Amino acid sequence: MSDGILSKAATMEIPISSNGDTSSLPEDDGLEQDLQQVMVSGPNLNETSIVSGGYGGTAEGIIPTGTIKGPGLHPPPPGPPSGGEEVVRGIAVEKFDIVKKWGINTYKCTKQLLSERFGRGSRTVDLELETQIELLRETKRKYESVLHLARALTAHLYSLVQTQHALGDAFADLSQKSPELQEEFGYNAETQKLLCKNGETLLGAVNFFVSSINTLVNKTMEDTLMTVKQYETARLEYDAYRTDLEELSMGPRDAGAVSRLDAAQSQFQSHKDKYEKLRADVAIKLKFLEENKAKEPPWPAMSPPARWCGRLTSSS
């Protein structure tokens, strides 16, 4: 029935006057009755259903819209923060505390360093230890110079040995191709081979020396100097907190000042323990270097070969 109505409505011609007035349209009682019947028999909009399963879905996915009330929709109340949020908040607070402590410590150390540079602050000095540290730095610079020269000697010795080896092969080849000078060329070939052999022995000894000096300079001494740097940083922090404690001790003694004084005393004691521990570590490592000075590898003493050069005889 509805198809017939739609086809009838689609094929109707609606005349429009020149001014767009539709009051002169002809009345069609049959069409009006059909439209009224469609409106009466059509679906009720208040009972429309939503199919969640899509086209051809089962009846289990149908949700009646009559049960959904627009004004009654409210978001669920916020629950307590989850465990993950508490962990993130705790990490953020911890990082903030670390940055805060770092900033305060940096400020105090910078203030102490500037005071020492301009001669307005006192500095803790261990004369014996400072002398040993300066001697170690000077020794390290000298050994670095020796290491640089030894590496250059190794490169030159390697080139010399390669040249002697090639020269010995050339003399041996000439002794085979020149029967009249076979004895002289053979003698020089043997001489160059002997030089090459002794050169390789010397090169091996120099390589061992370079390796030992490199270990001493870039590992043993460098490790001691890293501890020295930590000791110097601890000394600066110790003096900075000592100065801070002295300034608070000279101030008024109200309730707030007493609490700050107690906190400064605790921090000073902590940095004092750290300073004394690193000072003992530096002293032990310097003593270790001094005791092992006699164990450093000596420069290799190589005896010269019996014949350092041969004789060349030209044909007359």
PDB file of C-alpha atoms in Angstrom:
ATOM      1  CA  MET A   1       0.000   0.000   0.000  1.00  0.00           C
ATOM      2  CA  SER A   2       2.799   2.365   0.937  1.00  0.00           C
ATOM      3  CA  ASP A   3       4.523   1.602  -2.406  1.00  0.00           C
ATOM      4  CA  GLY A   4       1.412   2.637  -4.266  1.00  0.00           C
ATOM      5  CA  ILE A   5       1.160   5.843  -2.282  1.00  0.00           C
ATOM      6  CA  LEU A   6       4.827   6.705  -2.900  1.00  0.00           C
ATOM      7  CA  SER A   7       4.494   6.008  -6.620  1.00  0.00           C
ATOM      8  CA  LYS A   8       1.370   8.076  -6.785  1.00  0.00           C
ATOM      9  CA  ALA A   9       3.021  10.925  -4.930  1.00  0.00           C
ATOM     10  CA  ALA A  10       6.072  10.689  -7.182  1.00  0.00           C
ATOM     11  CA  THR A  11       4.000  10.951 -10.370  1.00  0.00           C
ATOM     12  CA  MET A  12       1.784  13.820  -9.224  1.00  0.00           C
ATOM     13  CA  GLU A  13       2.184  17.149 -10.866  1.00  0.00           C
ATOM     14  CA  ILE A  14       1.969  20.092  -8.475  1.00  0.00           C
ATOM     15  CA  PRO A  15       1.200  23.296 -10.385  1.00  0.00           C
ATOM     16  CA  ILE A  16       2.825  26.411  -8.986  1.00  0.00           C
ATOM     17  CA  SER A  17       1.546  29.864  -9.774  1.00  0.00           C
ATOM     18  CA  SER A  18       3.762  32.622 -10.945  1.00  0.00           C
ATOM     19  CA  ASN A  19       4.050  34.150  -7.476  1.00  0.00           C
ATOM     20  CA  GLY A  20       4.635  30.823  -5.702  1.00  0.00           C
ATOM     21  CA  ASP A  21       1.223  30.727  -4.018  1.00  0.00           C
ATOM     22  CA  THR A  22      -0.139  27.200  -3.496  1.00  0.00           C
ATOM     23  CA  SER A  23      -3.611  28.226  -2.492  1.00  0.00           C
ATOM     24  CA  SER A  24      -4.870  27.411  -5.969  1.00  0.00           C
ATOM     25  CA  LEU A  25      -3.718  23.750  -5.816  1.00  0.00           C
ATOM     26  CA  PRO A  26      -6.479  21.273  -6.585  1.00  0.00           C
ATOM     27  CA  GLU A  27      -7.730  19.164  -3.679  1.00  0.00           C
ATOM     28  CA  ASP A  28      -7.241  15.437  -3.798  1.00  0.00           C
ATOM     29  CA  ASP A  29      -9.355  13.708  -1.127  1.00  0.00           C
ATOM     30  CA  GLY A  30      -8.040  10.244  -1.909  1.00  0.00           C
ATOM     31  CA  LEU A  31      -4.414  11.231  -1.428  1.00  0.00           C
ATOM     32  CA  GLU A  32      -5.235  12.960   1.876  1.00  0.00           C
ATOM     33  CA  GLN A  33      -6.995   9.838   3.223  1.00  0.00           C
ATOM     34  CA  ASP A  34      -4.091   7.587   2.216  1.00  0.00           C
ATOM     35  CA  LEU A  35      -1.598   9.851   4.003  1.00  0.00           C
ATOM     36  CA  GLN A  36      -3.700   9.855   7.162  1.00  0.00           C
ATOM     37  CA  GLN A  37      -3.819   6.048   7.107  1.00  0.00           C
ATOM     38  CA  VAL A  38      -0.019   5.828   6.751  1.00  0.00           C
ATOM     39  CA  MET A  39       0.455   8.155   9.756  1.00  0.00           C
ATOM     40  CA  VAL A  40      -1.946   6.118  11.878  1.00  0.00           C
ATOM     41  CA  SER A  41      -0.502   2.700  10.991  1.00  0.00           C
ATOM     42  CA  GLY A  42       3.160   3.816  11.012  1.00  0.00           C
ATOM     43  CA  PRO A  43       5.622   3.018  13.812  1.00  0.00           C
ATOM     44  CA  ASN A  44       5.483   4.834  17.150  1.00  0.00           C
ATOM     45  CA  LEU A  45       8.563   7.032  17.567  1.00  0.00           C
ATOM     46  CA  ASN A  46       8.452   6.582  21.343  1.00  0.00           C
ATOM     47  CA  GLU A  47       8.899   2.827  20.902  1.00  0.00           C
ATOM     48  CA  THR A  48      11.757   2.927  18.408  1.00  0.00           C
ATOM     49  CA  SER A  49      14.511   0.371  19.114  1.00  0.00           C
ATOM     50  CA  ILE A  50      18.282   0.498  18.509  1.00  0.00           C
ATOM     51  CA  VAL A  51      19.829  -2.616  16.982  1.00  0.00           C
ATOM     52  CA  SER A  52      23.385  -3.016  18.123  1.00  0.00           C
ATOM     53  CA  GLY A  53      24.102  -6.026  15.928  1.00  0.00           C
ATOM     54  CA  GLY A  54      23.642  -4.174  12.630  1.00  0.00           C
ATOM     55  CA  TYR A  55      21.479  -5.259   9.767  1.00  0.00           C
ATOM     56  CA  GLY A  56      20.129  -8.764  10.211  1.00  0.00           C
ATOM     57  CA  GLY A  57      21.156  -8.896  13.907  1.00  0.00           C
ATOM     58  CA  THR A  58      19.361 -11.024  16.490  1.00  0.00           C
ATOM     59  CA  ALA A  59      16.834  -9.737  18.938  1.00  0.00           C
ATOM     60  CA  GLU A  60      19.351 -10.011  21.804  1.00  0.00           C
ATOM     61  CA  GLY A  61      21.106  -6.840  20.657  1.00  0.00           C
ATOM     62  CA  ILE A  62      17.946  -4.682  20.708  1.00  0.00           C
ATOM     63  CA  ILE A  63      17.857  -1.961  23.343  1.00  0.00           C
ATOM     64  CA  PRO A  64      14.452  -0.235  23.833  1.00  0.00           C
ATOM     65  CA  THR A  65      14.860   3.508  23.753  1.00  0.00           C
ATOM     66  CA  GLY A  66      12.059   3.962  26.222  1.00  0.00           C
ATOM     67  CA  THR A  67      14.431   2.924  28.993  1.00  0.00           C
ATOM     68  CA  ILE A  68      16.961   5.691  28.097  1.00  0.00           C
ATOM     69  CA  LYS A  69      16.130   9.005  29.703  1.00  0.00           C
ATOM     70  CA  GLY A  70      17.999  12.025  28.387  1.00  0.00           C
ATOM     71  CA  PRO A  71      17.961  14.289  31.445  1.00  0.00           C
ATOM     72  CA  GLY A  72      18.897  11.390  33.737  1.00  0.00           C
ATOM     73  CA  LEU A  73      22.280  10.737  32.063  1.00  0.00           C
ATOM     74  CA  HIS A  74      25.118  11.766  34.408  1.00  0.00           C
ATOM     75  CA  PRO A  75      28.853  10.913  34.268  1.00  0.00           C
ATOM     76  CA  PRO A  76      30.000   8.424  36.896  1.00  0.00           C
ATOM     77  CA  PRO A  77      31.456  10.020  40.032  1.00  0.00           C
ATOM     78  CA  PRO A  78      35.265  10.175  40.082  1.00  0.00           C
ATOM     79  CA  GLY A  79      36.752   7.320  42.075  1.00  0.00           C
ATOM     80  CA  PRO A  80      39.846   7.379  44.241  1.00  0.00           C
ATOM     81  CA  PRO A  81      43.198   7.686  42.419  1.00  0.00           C
ATOM     82  CA  SER A  82      44.545   4.381  41.188  1.00  0.00           C
ATOM     83  CA  GLY A  83      47.825   2.827  42.332  1.00  0.00           C
ATOM     84  CA  GLY A  84      49.597   3.858  39.115  1.00  0.00           C
ATOM     85  CA  GLU A  85      48.777   7.528  39.667  1.00  0.00           C
ATOM     86  CA  GLU A  86      50.089   7.350  43.229  1.00  0.00           C
ATOM     87  CA  VAL A  87      53.350   5.796  41.997  1.00  0.00           C
ATOM     88  CA  VAL A  88      53.781   8.500  39.331  1.00  0.00           C
ATOM     89  CA  ARG A  89      53.090  11.219  41.889  1.00  0.00           C
ATOM     90  CA  GLY A  90      55.606   9.679  44.296  1.00  0.00           C
ATOM     91  CA  ILE A  91      58.296   9.551  41.585  1.00  0.00           C
ATOM     92  CA  ALA A  92      57.633  13.189  40.657  1.00  0.00           C
ATOM     93  CA  VAL A  93      57.947  14.293  44.289  1.00  0.00           C
ATOM     94  CA  GLU A  94      61.166  12.306  44.686  1.00  0.00           C
ATOM     95  CA  LYS A  95      62.708  13.862  41.561  1.00  0.00           C
ATOM     96  CA  PHE A  96      61.683  17.317  42.737  1.00  0.00           C
ATOM     97  CA  ASP A  97      63.426  16.719  46.063  1.00  0.00           C
ATOM     98  CA  ILE A  98      66.575  15.535  44.268  1.00  0.00           C
ATOM     99  CA  VAL A  99      66.638  18.632  42.054  1.00  0.00           C
ATOM    100  CA  LYS A 100      66.026  20.859  45.073  1.00  0.00           C
ATOM    101  CA  LYS A 101      68.897  19.307  47.048  1.00  0.00           C
ATOM    102  CA  TRP A 102      71.177  19.527  44.005  1.00  0.00           C
ATOM    103  CA  GLY A 103      70.356  23.210  43.547  1.00  0.00           C
ATOM    104  CA  ILE A 104      71.045  24.046  47.200  1.00  0.00           C
ATOM    105  CA  ASN A 105      74.304  22.078  47.183  1.00  0.00           C
ATOM    106  CA  THR A 106      75.449  23.732  43.936  1.00  0.00           C
ATOM    107  CA  TYR A 107      74.686  27.172  45.306  1.00  0.00           C
ATOM    108  CA  LYS A 108      76.639  26.557  48.513  1.00  0.00           C
ATOM    109  CA  CYS A 109      79.644  25.075  46.673  1.00  0.00           C
ATOM    110  CA  THR A 110      79.721  27.905  44.120  1.00  0.00           C
ATOM    111  CA  LYS A 111      79.590  30.464  46.897  1.00  0.00           C
ATOM    112  CA  GLN A 112      82.440  28.719  48.729  1.00  0.00           C
ATOM    113  CA  LEU A 113      84.544  28.466  45.559  1.00  0.00           C
ATOM    114  CA  LEU A 114      84.143  32.165  44.766  1.00  0.00           C
ATOM    115  CA  SER A 115      84.982  33.055  48.356  1.00  0.00           C
ATOM    116  CA  GLU A 116      88.195  31.041  48.118  1.00  0.00           C
ATOM    117  CA  ARG A 117      89.117  32.575  44.766  1.00  0.00           C
ATOM    118  CA  PHE A 118      88.675  36.123  46.048  1.00  0.00           C
ATOM    119  CA  GLY A 119      90.375  35.385  49.360  1.00  0.00           C
ATOM    120  CA  ARG A 120      87.333  35.917  51.560  1.00  0.00           C
ATOM    121  CA  GLY A 121      86.767  32.307  52.616  1.00  0.00           C
ATOM    122  CA  SER A 122      88.803  29.731  54.526  1.00  0.00           C
ATOM    123  CA  ARG A 123      89.948  26.495  52.926  1.00  0.00           C
ATOM    124  CA  THR A 124      90.849  23.162  54.494  1.00  0.00           C
ATOM    125  CA  VAL A 125      94.354  22.158  53.371  1.00  0.00           C
ATOM    126  CA  ASP A 126      96.292  18.932  53.962  1.00  0.00           C
ATOM    127  CA  LEU A 127      99.817  20.032  53.034  1.00  0.00           C
ATOM    128  CA  GLU A 128     101.346  16.565  52.849  1.00  0.00           C
ATOM    129  CA  LEU A 129      98.543  15.136  50.758  1.00  0.00           C
ATOM    130  CA  GLU A 130      98.417  18.171  48.461  1.00  0.00           C
ATOM    131  CA  THR A 131     102.157  17.858  47.808  1.00  0.00           C
ATOM    132  CA  GLN A 132     101.816  14.185  46.893  1.00  0.00           C
ATOM    133  CA  ILE A 133      98.896  14.928  44.566  1.00  0.00           C
ATOM    134  CA  GLU A 134     100.829  17.653  42.739  1.00  0.00           C
ATOM    135  CA  LEU A 135     103.824  15.324  42.425  1.00  0.00           C
ATOM    136  CA  LEU A 136     101.585  12.632  40.946  1.00  0.00           C
ATOM    137  CA  ARG A 137     100.198  15.052  38.341  1.00  0.00           C
ATOM    138  CA  GLU A 138     103.701  16.141  37.362  1.00  0.00           C
ATOM    139  CA  THR A 139     104.850  12.515  37.106  1.00  0.00           C
ATOM    140  CA  LYS A 140     101.849  11.673  34.937  1.00  0.00           C
ATOM    141  CA  ARG A 141     102.700  14.501  32.534  1.00  0.00           C
ATOM    142  CA  LYS A 142     106.293  13.217  32.214  1.00  0.00           C
ATOM    143  CA  TYR A 143     105.165   9.657  31.621  1.00  0.00           C
ATOM    144  CA  GLU A 144     102.710  10.834  28.968  1.00  0.00           C
ATOM    145  CA  SER A 145     105.630  12.490  27.150  1.00  0.00           C
ATOM    146  CA  VAL A 146     107.659   9.253  27.364  1.00  0.00           C
ATOM    147  CA  LEU A 147     104.671   7.295  26.077  1.00  0.00           C
ATOM    148  CA  HIS A 148     104.304   9.637  23.103  1.00  0.00           C
ATOM    149  CA  LEU A 149     108.003   9.250  22.188  1.00  0.00           C
ATOM    150  CA  ALA A 150     107.904   5.466  22.644  1.00  0.00           C
ATOM    151  CA  ARG A 151     104.946   5.182  20.281  1.00  0.00           C
ATOM    152  CA  ALA A 152     106.798   7.270  17.695  1.00  0.00           C
ATOM    153  CA  LEU A 153     109.855   4.995  18.099  1.00  0.00           C
ATOM    154  CA  THR A 154     107.645   1.936  17.616  1.00  0.00           C
ATOM    155  CA  ALA A 155     106.324   3.328  14.329  1.00  0.00           C
ATOM    156  CA  HIS A 156     109.838   4.102  13.073  1.00  0.00           C
ATOM    157  CA  LEU A 157     111.204   0.706  14.136  1.00  0.00           C
ATOM    158  CA  TYR A 158     108.362  -1.031  12.351  1.00  0.00           C
ATOM    159  CA  SER A 159     109.140   0.857   9.131  1.00  0.00           C
ATOM    160  CA  LEU A 160     112.874   0.086   9.530  1.00  0.00           C
ATOM    161  CA  VAL A 161     112.274  -3.643  10.029  1.00  0.00           C
ATOM    162  CA  GLN A 162     110.004  -3.778   6.987  1.00  0.00           C
ATOM    163  CA  THR A 163     112.651  -1.982   4.900  1.00  0.00           C
ATOM    164  CA  GLN A 164     115.404  -4.331   6.086  1.00  0.00           C
ATOM    165  CA  HIS A 165     113.276  -7.330   5.268  1.00  0.00           C
ATOM    166  CA  ALA A 166     112.620  -6.036   1.737  1.00  0.00           C
ATOM    167  CA  LEU A 167     116.322  -5.211   1.277  1.00  0.00           C
ATOM    168  CA  GLY A 168     117.362  -8.704   2.346  1.00  0.00           C
ATOM    169  CA  ASP A 169     114.954 -10.229  -0.175  1.00  0.00           C
ATOM    170  CA  ALA A 170     116.371  -7.973  -2.893  1.00  0.00           C
ATOM    171  CA  PHE A 171     119.966  -9.037  -2.089  1.00  0.00           C
ATOM    172  CA  ALA A 172     118.963 -12.698  -2.083  1.00  0.00           C
ATOM    173  CA  ASP A 173     117.320 -12.302  -5.488  1.00  0.00           C
ATOM    174  CA  LEU A 174     120.426 -10.572  -6.882  1.00  0.00           C
ATOM    175  CA  SER A 175     122.691 -13.339  -5.550  1.00  0.00           C
ATOM    176  CA  GLN A 176     120.681 -15.846  -7.585  1.00  0.00           C
ATOM    177  CA  LYS A 177     120.722 -13.772 -10.774  1.00  0.00           C
ATOM    178  CA  SER A 178     124.363 -12.566 -10.587  1.00  0.00           C
ATOM    179  CA  PRO A 179     126.695 -15.558 -10.324  1.00  0.00           C
ATOM    180  CA  GLU A 180     129.811 -13.379 -10.378  1.00  0.00           C
ATOM    181  CA  LEU A 181     128.616 -11.494  -7.235  1.00  0.00           C
ATOM    182  CA  GLN A 182     126.733 -14.324  -5.603  1.00  0.00           C
ATOM    183  CA  GLU A 183     128.970 -14.422  -2.521  1.00  0.00           C
ATOM    184  CA  GLU A 184     128.826 -10.650  -1.864  1.00  0.00           C
ATOM    185  CA  PHE A 185     125.058 -10.354  -2.412  1.00  0.00           C
ATOM    186  CA  GLY A 186     124.457 -13.450  -0.305  1.00  0.00           C
ATOM    187  CA  TYR A 187     126.569 -12.023   2.511  1.00  0.00           C
ATOM    188  CA  ASN A 188     124.571  -8.750   2.514  1.00  0.00           C
ATOM    189  CA  ALA A 189     121.302 -10.678   2.343  1.00  0.00           C
ATOM    190  CA  GLU A 190     122.258 -12.651   5.454  1.00  0.00           C
ATOM    191  CA  THR A 191     123.293  -9.407   7.189  1.00  0.00           C
ATOM    192  CA  GLN A 192     119.932  -7.757   6.474  1.00  0.00           C
ATOM    193  CA  LYS A 193     118.077 -10.843   7.666  1.00  0.00           C
ATOM    194  CA  LEU A 194     120.069 -10.762  10.919  1.00  0.00           C
ATOM    195  CA  LEU A 195     119.276  -7.070  11.329  1.00  0.00           C
ATOM    196  CA  CYS A 196     115.618  -7.768  10.645  1.00  0.00           C
ATOM    197  CA  LYS A 197     115.545 -10.545  13.219  1.00  0.00           C
ATOM    198  CA  ASN A 198     117.128  -8.371  15.911  1.00  0.00           C
ATOM    199  CA  GLY A 199     114.858  -5.492  14.910  1.00  0.00           C
ATOM    200  CA  GLU A 200     111.779  -7.645  15.404  1.00  0.00           C
ATOM    201  CA  THR A 201     113.036  -8.642  18.876  1.00  0.00           C
ATOM    202  CA  LEU A 202     113.632  -4.993  19.746  1.00  0.00           C
ATOM    203  CA  LEU A 203     110.235  -4.023  18.345  1.00  0.00           C
ATOM    204  CA  GLY A 204     108.526  -6.630  20.523  1.00  0.00           C
ATOM    205  CA  ALA A 205     110.331  -5.329  23.623  1.00  0.00           C
ATOM    206  CA  VAL A 206     109.377  -1.722  22.809  1.00  0.00           C
ATOM    207  CA  ASN A 207     105.750  -2.746  22.239  1.00  0.00           C
ATOM    208  CA  PHE A 208     105.697  -4.383  25.663  1.00  0.00           C
ATOM    209  CA  PHE A 209     107.159  -1.229  27.179  1.00  0.00           C
ATOM    210  CA  VAL A 210     104.540   0.959  25.467  1.00  0.00           C
ATOM    211  CA  SER A 211     101.738  -1.314  26.676  1.00  0.00           C
ATOM    212  CA  SER A 212     103.033  -1.225  30.260  1.00  0.00           C
ATOM    213  CA  ILE A 213     103.449   2.563  30.306  1.00  0.00           C
ATOM    214  CA  ASN A 214     100.013   3.005  28.755  1.00  0.00           C
ATOM    215  CA  THR A 215      98.464   0.870  31.523  1.00  0.00           C
ATOM    216  CA  LEU A 216     100.339   2.812  34.173  1.00  0.00           C
ATOM    217  CA  VAL A 217      99.392   6.243  32.814  1.00  0.00           C
ATOM    218  CA  ASN A 218      95.865   5.753  31.496  1.00  0.00           C
ATOM    219  CA  LYS A 219      94.581   3.232  34.039  1.00  0.00           C
ATOM    220  CA  THR A 220      96.504   3.197  37.320  1.00  0.00           C
ATOM    221  CA  MET A 221      97.366   6.894  37.546  1.00  0.00           C
ATOM    222  CA  GLU A 222      94.094   7.965  35.979  1.00  0.00           C
ATOM    223  CA  ASP A 223      92.132   5.916  38.505  1.00  0.00           C
ATOM    224  CA  THR A 224      94.042   7.584  41.343  1.00  0.00           C
ATOM    225  CA  LEU A 225      93.439  11.034  39.855  1.00  0.00           C
ATOM    226  CA  MET A 226      89.704  10.280  39.541  1.00  0.00           C
ATOM    227  CA  THR A 227      89.669   9.562  43.277  1.00  0.00           C
ATOM    228  CA  VAL A 228      91.593  12.812  43.782  1.00  0.00           C
ATOM    229  CA  LYS A 229      88.883  14.720  41.879  1.00  0.00           C
ATOM    230  CA  GLN A 230      86.208  13.160  44.082  1.00  0.00           C
ATOM    231  CA  TYR A 231      88.267  14.094  47.132  1.00  0.00           C
ATOM    232  CA  GLU A 232      88.577  17.716  45.977  1.00  0.00           C
ATOM    233  CA  THR A 233      84.823  17.918  45.378  1.00  0.00           C
ATOM    234  CA  ALA A 234      84.160  16.468  48.830  1.00  0.00           C
ATOM    235  CA  ARG A 235      86.600  18.977  50.335  1.00  0.00           C
ATOM    236  CA  LEU A 236      84.759  21.867  48.686  1.00  0.00           C
ATOM    237  CA  GLU A 237      81.377  20.596  49.934  1.00  0.00           C
ATOM    238  CA  TYR A 238      82.823  20.083  53.421  1.00  0.00           C
ATOM    239  CA  ASP A 239      84.102  23.653  53.559  1.00  0.00           C
ATOM    240  CA  ALA A 240      80.851  25.022  52.143  1.00  0.00           C
ATOM    241  CA  TYR A 241      78.705  23.334  54.800  1.00  0.00           C
ATOM    242  CA  ARG A 242      81.246  24.182  57.497  1.00  0.00           C
ATOM    243  CA  THR A 243      80.982  27.848  56.573  1.00  0.00           C
ATOM    244  CA  ASP A 244      77.196  27.620  56.537  1.00  0.00           C
ATOM    245  CA  LEU A 245      77.209  26.042  60.001  1.00  0.00           C
ATOM    246  CA  GLU A 246      79.526  28.745  61.334  1.00  0.00           C
ATOM    247  CA  GLU A 247      77.256  31.493  59.994  1.00  0.00           C
ATOM    248  CA  LEU A 248      74.173  29.903  61.580  1.00  0.00           C
ATOM    249  CA  SER A 249      76.012  29.464  64.891  1.00  0.00           C
ATOM    250  CA  MET A 250      76.753  33.186  65.012  1.00  0.00           C
ATOM    251  CA  GLY A 251      73.113  34.168  64.368  1.00  0.00           C
ATOM    252  CA  PRO A 252      70.154  34.546  66.773  1.00  0.00           C
ATOM    253  CA  ARG A 253      68.877  31.474  68.623  1.00  0.00           C
ATOM    254  CA  ASP A 254      65.114  31.522  68.051  1.00  0.00           C
ATOM    255  CA  ALA A 255      62.991  28.415  67.432  1.00  0.00           C
ATOM    256  CA  GLY A 256      63.410  28.506  63.653  1.00  0.00           C
ATOM    257  CA  ALA A 257      67.144  29.148  63.905  1.00  0.00           C
ATOM    258  CA  VAL A 258      67.630  26.191  66.248  1.00  0.00           C
ATOM    259  CA  SER A 259      65.926  23.809  63.807  1.00  0.00           C
ATOM    260  CA  ARG A 260      68.003  25.139  60.918  1.00  0.00           C
ATOM    261  CA  LEU A 261      71.132  24.807  63.028  1.00  0.00           C
ATOM    262  CA  ASP A 262      70.358  21.173  63.796  1.00  0.00           C
ATOM    263  CA  ALA A 263      69.788  20.433  60.098  1.00  0.00           C
ATOM    264  CA  ALA A 264      73.034  22.211  59.157  1.00  0.00           C
ATOM    265  CA  GLN A 265      74.919  20.239  61.830  1.00  0.00           C
ATOM    266  CA  SER A 266      73.608  16.954  60.430  1.00  0.00           C
ATOM    267  CA  GLN A 267      74.545  17.890  56.842  1.00  0.00           C
ATOM    268  CA  PHE A 268      77.978  19.085  57.950  1.00  0.00           C
ATOM    269  CA  GLN A 269      78.665  15.805  59.743  1.00  0.00           C
ATOM    270  CA  SER A 270      77.612  13.813  56.669  1.00  0.00           C
ATOM    271  CA  HIS A 271      79.948  15.769  54.367  1.00  0.00           C
ATOM    272  CA  LYS A 272      82.746  15.586  56.921  1.00  0.00           C
ATOM    273  CA  ASP A 273      82.542  11.781  56.984  1.00  0.00           C
ATOM    274  CA  LYS A 274      82.576  11.691  53.172  1.00  0.00           C
ATOM    275  CA  TYR A 275      85.595  14.024  53.039  1.00  0.00           C
ATOM    276  CA  GLU A 276      87.599  11.990  55.548  1.00  0.00           C
ATOM    277  CA  LYS A 277      86.817   8.724  53.771  1.00  0.00           C
ATOM    278  CA  LEU A 278      87.957  10.046  50.378  1.00  0.00           C
ATOM    279  CA  ARG A 279      91.069  11.562  51.920  1.00  0.00           C
ATOM    280  CA  ALA A 280      91.985   8.134  53.318  1.00  0.00           C
ATOM    281  CA  ASP A 281      91.310   6.524  49.906  1.00  0.00           C
ATOM    282  CA  VAL A 282      93.604   8.997  48.151  1.00  0.00           C
ATOM    283  CA  ALA A 283      96.368   8.417  50.705  1.00  0.00           C
ATOM    284  CA  ILE A 284      96.127   4.644  50.239  1.00  0.00           C
ATOM    285  CA  LYS A 285      96.285   4.857  46.438  1.00  0.00           C
ATOM    286  CA  LEU A 286      99.233   7.248  46.513  1.00  0.00           C
ATOM    287  CA  LYS A 287     101.050   4.887  48.846  1.00  0.00           C
ATOM    288  CA  PHE A 288     100.279   1.994  46.505  1.00  0.00           C
ATOM    289  CA  LEU A 289     101.802   3.884  43.560  1.00  0.00           C
ATOM    290  CA  GLU A 290     104.911   4.716  45.585  1.00  0.00           C
ATOM    291  CA  GLU A 291     105.430   1.099  46.643  1.00  0.00           C
ATOM    292  CA  ASN A 292     105.028  -0.206  43.091  1.00  0.00           C
ATOM    293  CA  LYS A 293     107.372   2.340  41.516  1.00  0.00           C
ATOM    294  CA  ALA A 294     110.218  -0.205  41.533  1.00  0.00           C
ATOM    295  CA  LYS A 295     108.004  -2.688  39.656  1.00  0.00           C
ATOM    296  CA  GLU A 296     107.635  -0.467  36.600  1.00  0.00           C
ATOM    297  CA  PRO A 297     109.010  -2.114  33.441  1.00  0.00           C
ATOM    298  CA  PRO A 298     112.562  -0.933  32.661  1.00  0.00           C
ATOM    299  CA  TRP A 299     113.550   0.184  29.214  1.00  0.00           C
ATOM    300  CA  PRO A 300     114.519  -2.934  27.239  1.00  0.00           C
ATOM    301  CA  ALA A 301     118.281  -3.293  26.844  1.00  0.00           C
ATOM    302  CA  MET A 302     119.069  -4.945  23.536  1.00  0.00           C
ATOM    303  CA  SER A 303     122.555  -6.081  22.566  1.00  0.00           C
ATOM    304  CA  PRO A 304     123.535  -4.972  19.066  1.00  0.00           C
ATOM    305  CA  PRO A 305     123.907  -7.658  16.416  1.00  0.00           C
ATOM    306  CA  ALA A 306     127.347  -8.881  15.495  1.00  0.00           C
ATOM    307  CA  ARG A 307     127.358  -7.219  12.091  1.00  0.00           C
ATOM    308  CA  TRP A 308     125.258  -4.096  11.524  1.00  0.00           C
ATOM    309  CA  CYS A 309     126.202  -3.612   7.885  1.00  0.00           C
ATOM    310  CA  GLY A 310     127.549  -5.724   5.062  1.00  0.00           C
ATOM    311  CA  ARG A 311     129.985  -5.032   2.299  1.00  0.00           C
ATOM    312  CA  LEU A 312     128.991  -4.364  -1.255  1.00  0.00           C
ATOM    313  CA  THR A 313     131.426  -5.197  -4.066  1.00  0.00           C
ATOM    314  CA  SER A 314     130.817  -3.968  -7.557  1.00  0.00           C
ATOM    315  CA  SER A 315     132.138  -5.731 -10.632  1.00  0.00           C
ATOM    316  CA  SER A 316     135.111  -4.150 -12.291  1.00  0.00           C
TER     317      SER A 316
END
